[in-house]
């Protein structure tokens, strides 16, 4: 909706190309006051837009156990999501979640596998929920379909499998579920054709210069 609003203000109806970088700003991760990283103790915020109403603390303190389990499983692919959801519920009945150290204390007995990777998955899940990232991504791609000229290109850089799966499905099949849409005559509807058959990955040199690029994937499609 932001793209459409900007184009209306500029008097533009369609464009030749759209590029979206879905990575979280390094400045946000490195700002110890924003609550995105488990490296610092800070308020459980995680809002990209700090005028938003919902914070990470709100999610942890108010969501039901089932909702928390769903978020942890779907957005973080946390293996013991049910156990962690129960632990969060037990913890908040004694002490409301306020700071990152509250969450780390709650998680410590339940960490599975490599600690940093596990914590990154949990924090990712909460951050995605706070900022409604999957919904925003879907909205952006649907808007791009309307705004792009025929032959216009959509280029998207993703940084985790959830985003990449949505982008891959939409560019290939025009849906977010991976299912084709057919008309009454059985013809498959495809709004895009893939320019990159497989996702483009960063080179070893790029990863060496920018380690945070290691999980980046670029996919490009053309509107038909």
JSON list of N, CA and C in Angstrom, two decimals, residues 61-105:
[
{"chain": "A", "resi": 61, "resn": "UNK", "atom": "N", "xyz": [3.50, -11.64, 26.67]},
{"chain": "A", "resi": 61, "resn": "UNK", "atom": "CA", "xyz": [2.65, -11.51, 27.87]},
{"chain": "A", "resi": 61, "resn": "UNK", "atom": "C", "xyz": [1.17, -11.74, 27.62]},
{"chain": "A", "resi": 62, "resn": "UNK", "atom": "N", "xyz": [0.72, -11.62, 26.38]},
{"chain": "A", "resi": 62, "resn": "UNK", "atom": "CA", "xyz": [-0.73, -11.65, 26.14]},
{"chain": "A", "resi": 62, "resn": "UNK", "atom": "C", "xyz": [-1.21, -12.77, 25.21]},
{"chain": "A", "resi": 63, "resn": "UNK", "atom": "N", "xyz": [-0.34, -13.31, 24.38]},
{"chain": "A", "resi": 63, "resn": "UNK", "atom": "CA", "xyz": [-0.79, -14.35, 23.45]},
{"chain": "A", "resi": 63, "resn": "UNK", "atom": "C", "xyz": [-1.07, -15.65, 24.19]},
{"chain": "A", "resi": 64, "resn": "UNK", "atom": "N", "xyz": [-2.03, -16.41, 23.72]},
{"chain": "A", "resi": 64, "resn": "UNK", "atom": "CA", "xyz": [-2.33, -17.71, 24.33]},
{"chain": "A", "resi": 64, "resn": "UNK", "atom": "C", "xyz": [-1.19, -18.69, 24.07]},
{"chain": "A", "resi": 65, "resn": "UNK", "atom": "N", "xyz": [-1.16, -19.76, 24.83]},
{"chain": "A", "resi": 65, "resn": "UNK", "atom": "CA", "xyz": [-0.13, -20.78, 24.64]},
{"chain": "A", "resi": 65, "resn": "UNK", "atom": "C", "xyz": [-0.18, -21.35, 23.23]},
{"chain": "A", "resi": 66, "resn": "UNK", "atom": "N", "xyz": [-1.38, -21.62, 22.74]},
{"chain": "A", "resi": 66, "resn": "UNK", "atom": "CA", "xyz": [-1.52, -22.19, 21.39]},
{"chain": "A", "resi": 66, "resn": "UNK", "atom": "C", "xyz": [-1.02, -21.23, 20.32]},
{"chain": "A", "resi": 67, "resn": "UNK", "atom": "N", "xyz": [-1.33, -19.95, 20.51]},
{"chain": "A", "resi": 67, "resn": "UNK", "atom": "CA", "xyz": [-0.87, -18.95, 19.54]},
{"chain": "A", "resi": 67, "resn": "UNK", "atom": "C", "xyz": [0.65, -18.83, 19.57]},
{"chain": "A", "resi": 68, "resn": "UNK", "atom": "N", "xyz": [1.23, -18.83, 20.76]},
{"chain": "A", "resi": 68, "resn": "UNK", "atom": "CA", "xyz": [2.69, -18.77, 20.88]},
{"chain": "A", "resi": 68, "resn": "UNK", "atom": "C", "xyz": [3.34, -19.99, 20.22]},
{"chain": "A", "resi": 69, "resn": "UNK", "atom": "N", "xyz": [2.76, -21.16, 20.46]},
{"chain": "A", "resi": 69, "resn": "UNK", "atom": "CA", "xyz": [3.30, -22.37, 19.84]},
{"chain": "A", "resi": 69, "resn": "UNK", "atom": "C", "xyz": [3.26, -22.28, 18.32]},
{"chain": "A", "resi": 70, "resn": "UNK", "atom": "N", "xyz": [2.17, -21.78, 17.79]},
{"chain": "A", "resi": 70, "resn": "UNK", "atom": "CA", "xyz": [2.02, -21.64, 16.34]},
{"chain": "A", "resi": 70, "resn": "UNK", "atom": "C", "xyz": [3.07, -20.69, 15.77]},
{"chain": "A", "resi": 71, "resn": "UNK", "atom": "N", "xyz": [3.29, -19.57, 16.44]},
{"chain": "A", "resi": 71, "resn": "UNK", "atom": "CA", "xyz": [4.28, -18.59, 15.98]},
{"chain": "A", "resi": 71, "resn": "UNK", "atom": "C", "xyz": [5.68, -19.18, 16.01]},
{"chain": "A", "resi": 72, "resn": "UNK", "atom": "N", "xyz": [6.05, -19.81, 17.12]},
{"chain": "A", "resi": 72, "resn": "UNK", "atom": "CA", "xyz": [7.38, -20.38, 17.27]},
{"chain": "A", "resi": 72, "resn": "UNK", "atom": "C", "xyz": [7.64, -21.48, 16.24]},
{"chain": "A", "resi": 73, "resn": "UNK", "atom": "N", "xyz": [6.62, -22.29, 15.99]},
{"chain": "A", "resi": 73, "resn": "UNK", "atom": "CA", "xyz": [6.75, -23.39, 15.04]},
{"chain": "A", "resi": 73, "resn": "UNK", "atom": "C", "xyz": [6.78, -22.89, 13.60]},
{"chain": "A", "resi": 74, "resn": "UNK", "atom": "N", "xyz": [5.86, -22.00, 13.26]},
{"chain": "A", "resi": 74, "resn": "UNK", "atom": "CA", "xyz": [5.71, -21.55, 11.87]},
{"chain": "A", "resi": 74, "resn": "UNK", "atom": "C", "xyz": [6.79, -20.54, 11.46]},
{"chain": "A", "resi": 75, "resn": "UNK", "atom": "N", "xyz": [7.03, -19.55, 12.33]},
{"chain": "A", "resi": 75, "resn": "UNK", "atom": "CA", "xyz": [7.93, -18.46, 11.96]},
{"chain": "A", "resi": 75, "resn": "UNK", "atom": "C", "xyz": [9.39, -18.71, 12.36]},
{"chain": "A", "resi": 76, "resn": "UNK", "atom": "N", "xyz": [9.60, -19.58, 13.35]},
{"chain": "A", "resi": 76, "resn": "UNK", "atom": "CA", "xyz": [10.97, -19.84, 13.80]},
{"chain": "A", "resi": 76, "resn": "UNK", "atom": "C", "xyz": [11.43, -21.25, 13.57]},
{"chain": "A", "resi": 77, "resn": "UNK", "atom": "N", "xyz": [10.47, -22.13, 13.20]},
{"chain": "A", "resi": 77, "resn": "UNK", "atom": "CA", "xyz": [10.75, -23.55, 13.02]},
{"chain": "A", "resi": 77, "resn": "UNK", "atom": "C", "xyz": [11.45, -24.11, 14.26]},
{"chain": "A", "resi": 78, "resn": "UNK", "atom": "N", "xyz": [10.97, -23.67, 15.42]},
{"chain": "A", "resi": 78, "resn": "UNK", "atom": "CA", "xyz": [11.51, -24.13, 16.71]},
{"chain": "A", "resi": 78, "resn": "UNK", "atom": "C", "xyz": [11.00, -25.54, 16.97]},
{"chain": "A", "resi": 79, "resn": "UNK", "atom": "N", "xyz": [11.90, -26.48, 17.18]},
{"chain": "A", "resi": 79, "resn": "UNK", "atom": "CA", "xyz": [11.53, -27.90, 17.27]},
{"chain": "A", "resi": 79, "resn": "UNK", "atom": "C", "xyz": [10.67, -28.21, 18.50]},
{"chain": "A", "resi": 80, "resn": "UNK", "atom": "N", "xyz": [10.96, -27.57, 19.62]},
{"chain": "A", "resi": 80, "resn": "UNK", "atom": "CA", "xyz": [10.19, -27.83, 20.84]},
{"chain": "A", "resi": 80, "resn": "UNK", "atom": "C", "xyz": [9.28, -26.65, 21.16]},
{"chain": "A", "resi": 81, "resn": "UNK", "atom": "N", "xyz": [8.54, -26.22, 20.14]},
{"chain": "A", "resi": 81, "resn": "UNK", "atom": "CA", "xyz": [7.70, -25.02, 20.26]},
{"chain": "A", "resi": 81, "resn": "UNK", "atom": "C", "xyz": [6.65, -25.15, 21.37]},
{"chain": "A", "resi": 82, "resn": "UNK", "atom": "N", "xyz": [6.06, -26.33, 21.51]},
{"chain": "A", "resi": 82, "resn": "UNK", "atom": "CA", "xyz": [5.04, -26.51, 22.55]},
{"chain": "A", "resi": 82, "resn": "UNK", "atom": "C", "xyz": [5.64, -26.36, 23.94]},
{"chain": "A", "resi": 83, "resn": "UNK", "atom": "N", "xyz": [6.81, -26.95, 24.14]},
{"chain": "A", "resi": 83, "resn": "UNK", "atom": "CA", "xyz": [7.49, -26.86, 25.43]},
{"chain": "A", "resi": 83, "resn": "UNK", "atom": "C", "xyz": [7.82, -25.41, 25.77]},
{"chain": "A", "resi": 84, "resn": "UNK", "atom": "N", "xyz": [8.33, -24.67, 24.79]},
{"chain": "A", "resi": 84, "resn": "UNK", "atom": "CA", "xyz": [8.70, -23.28, 25.02]},
{"chain": "A", "resi": 84, "resn": "UNK", "atom": "C", "xyz": [7.46, -22.43, 25.28]},
{"chain": "A", "resi": 85, "resn": "UNK", "atom": "N", "xyz": [6.39, -22.67, 24.55]},
{"chain": "A", "resi": 85, "resn": "UNK", "atom": "CA", "xyz": [5.15, -21.92, 24.77]},
{"chain": "A", "resi": 85, "resn": "UNK", "atom": "C", "xyz": [4.64, -22.14, 26.20]},
{"chain": "A", "resi": 86, "resn": "UNK", "atom": "N", "xyz": [4.72, -23.37, 26.67]},
{"chain": "A", "resi": 86, "resn": "UNK", "atom": "CA", "xyz": [4.31, -23.65, 28.05]},
{"chain": "A", "resi": 86, "resn": "UNK", "atom": "C", "xyz": [5.23, -22.95, 29.05]},
{"chain": "A", "resi": 87, "resn": "UNK", "atom": "N", "xyz": [6.54, -22.94, 28.75]},
{"chain": "A", "resi": 87, "resn": "UNK", "atom": "CA", "xyz": [7.50, -22.29, 29.64]},
{"chain": "A", "resi": 87, "resn": "UNK", "atom": "C", "xyz": [7.25, -20.79, 29.72]},
{"chain": "A", "resi": 88, "resn": "UNK", "atom": "N", "xyz": [6.93, -20.18, 28.59]},
{"chain": "A", "resi": 88, "resn": "UNK", "atom": "CA", "xyz": [6.62, -18.74, 28.56]},
{"chain": "A", "resi": 88, "resn": "UNK", "atom": "C", "xyz": [5.38, -18.46, 29.40]},
{"chain": "A", "resi": 89, "resn": "UNK", "atom": "N", "xyz": [4.37, -19.31, 29.25]},
{"chain": "A", "resi": 89, "resn": "UNK", "atom": "CA", "xyz": [3.13, -19.12, 30.01]},
{"chain": "A", "resi": 89, "resn": "UNK", "atom": "C", "xyz": [3.38, -19.25, 31.51]},
{"chain": "A", "resi": 90, "resn": "UNK", "atom": "N", "xyz": [4.18, -20.22, 31.92]},
{"chain": "A", "resi": 90, "resn": "UNK", "atom": "CA", "xyz": [4.49, -20.40, 33.35]},
{"chain": "A", "resi": 90, "resn": "UNK", "atom": "C", "xyz": [5.30, -19.22, 33.89]},
{"chain": "A", "resi": 91, "resn": "UNK", "atom": "N", "xyz": [6.25, -18.74, 33.10]},
{"chain": "A", "resi": 91, "resn": "UNK", "atom": "CA", "xyz": [7.12, -17.65, 33.54]},
{"chain": "A", "resi": 91, "resn": "UNK", "atom": "C", "xyz": [6.33, -16.37, 33.75]},
{"chain": "A", "resi": 92, "resn": "UNK", "atom": "N", "xyz": [5.45, -16.05, 32.78]},
{"chain": "A", "resi": 92, "resn": "UNK", "atom": "CA", "xyz": [4.75, -14.76, 32.84]},
{"chain": "A", "resi": 92, "resn": "UNK", "atom": "C", "xyz": [3.71, -14.72, 33.94]},
{"chain": "A", "resi": 93, "resn": "UNK", "atom": "N", "xyz": [3.29, -15.86, 34.44]},
{"chain": "A", "resi": 93, "resn": "UNK", "atom": "CA", "xyz": [2.36, -15.87, 35.56]},
{"chain": "A", "resi": 93, "resn": "UNK", "atom": "C", "xyz": [3.03, -15.42, 36.85]},
{"chain": "A", "resi": 94, "resn": "UNK", "atom": "N", "xyz": [4.37, -15.53, 36.88]},
{"chain": "A", "resi": 94, "resn": "UNK", "atom": "CA", "xyz": [5.13, -15.09, 38.04]},
{"chain": "A", "resi": 94, "resn": "UNK", "atom": "C", "xyz": [5.71, -13.71, 37.84]},
{"chain": "A", "resi": 95, "resn": "UNK", "atom": "N", "xyz": [6.31, -13.50, 36.64]},
{"chain": "A", "resi": 95, "resn": "UNK", "atom": "CA", "xyz": [6.97, -12.22, 36.32]},
{"chain": "A", "resi": 95, "resn": "UNK", "atom": "C", "xyz": [6.63, -11.85, 34.88]},
{"chain": "A", "resi": 96, "resn": "UNK", "atom": "N", "xyz": [6.03, -10.70, 34.63]},
{"chain": "A", "resi": 96, "resn": "UNK", "atom": "CA", "xyz": [5.77, -10.28, 33.25]},
{"chain": "A", "resi": 96, "resn": "UNK", "atom": "C", "xyz": [7.09, -10.08, 32.49]},
{"chain": "A", "resi": 97, "resn": "UNK", "atom": "N", "xyz": [7.08, -10.42, 31.21]},
{"chain": "A", "resi": 97, "resn": "UNK", "atom": "CA", "xyz": [8.26, -10.20, 30.38]},
{"chain": "A", "resi": 97, "resn": "UNK", "atom": "C", "xyz": [8.44, -8.71, 30.11]},
{"chain": "A", "resi": 98, "resn": "UNK", "atom": "N", "xyz": [9.63, -8.22, 30.40]},
{"chain": "A", "resi": 98, "resn": "UNK", "atom": "CA", "xyz": [9.95, -6.81, 30.14]},
{"chain": "A", "resi": 98, "resn": "UNK", "atom": "C", "xyz": [11.22, -6.66, 29.31]},
{"chain": "A", "resi": 99, "resn": "UNK", "atom": "N", "xyz": [12.27, -7.39, 29.69]},
{"chain": "A", "resi": 99, "resn": "UNK", "atom": "CA", "xyz": [13.58, -7.25, 29.04]},
{"chain": "A", "resi": 99, "resn": "UNK", "atom": "C", "xyz": [14.04, -8.56, 28.41]},
{"chain": "A", "resi": 100, "resn": "UNK", "atom": "N", "xyz": [15.05, -8.46, 27.56]},
{"chain": "A", "resi": 100, "resn": "UNK", "atom": "CA", "xyz": [15.59, -9.62, 26.87]},
{"chain": "A", "resi": 100, "resn": "UNK", "atom": "C", "xyz": [16.09, -10.67, 27.86]},
{"chain": "A", "resi": 101, "resn": "UNK", "atom": "N", "xyz": [16.69, -10.24, 28.94]},
{"chain": "A", "resi": 101, "resn": "UNK", "atom": "CA", "xyz": [17.18, -11.21, 29.93]},
{"chain": "A", "resi": 101, "resn": "UNK", "atom": "C", "xyz": [16.05, -12.04, 30.54]},
{"chain": "A", "resi": 102, "resn": "UNK", "atom": "N", "xyz": [14.85, -11.47, 30.64]},
{"chain": "A", "resi": 102, "resn": "UNK", "atom": "CA", "xyz": [13.70, -12.25, 31.10]},
{"chain": "A", "resi": 102, "resn": "UNK", "atom": "C", "xyz": [13.46, -13.43, 30.15]},
{"chain": "A", "resi": 103, "resn": "UNK", "atom": "N", "xyz": [13.49, -13.15, 28.85]},
{"chain": "A", "resi": 103, "resn": "UNK", "atom": "CA", "xyz": [13.25, -14.19, 27.85]},
{"chain": "A", "resi": 103, "resn": "UNK", "atom": "C", "xyz": [14.38, -15.22, 27.85]},
{"chain": "A", "resi": 104, "resn": "UNK", "atom": "N", "xyz": [15.63, -14.76, 27.96]},
{"chain": "A", "resi": 104, "resn": "UNK", "atom": "CA", "xyz": [16.76, -15.69, 27.96]},
{"chain": "A", "resi": 104, "resn": "UNK", "atom": "C", "xyz": [16.71, -16.60, 29.19]},
{"chain": "A", "resi": 105, "resn": "UNK", "atom": "N", "xyz": [16.33, -16.06, 30.32]},
{"chain": "A", "resi": 105, "resn": "UNK", "atom": "CA", "xyz": [16.20, -16.88, 31.53]},
{"chain": "A", "resi": 105, "resn": "UNK", "atom": "C", "xyz": [15.13, -17.95, 31.35]}
]
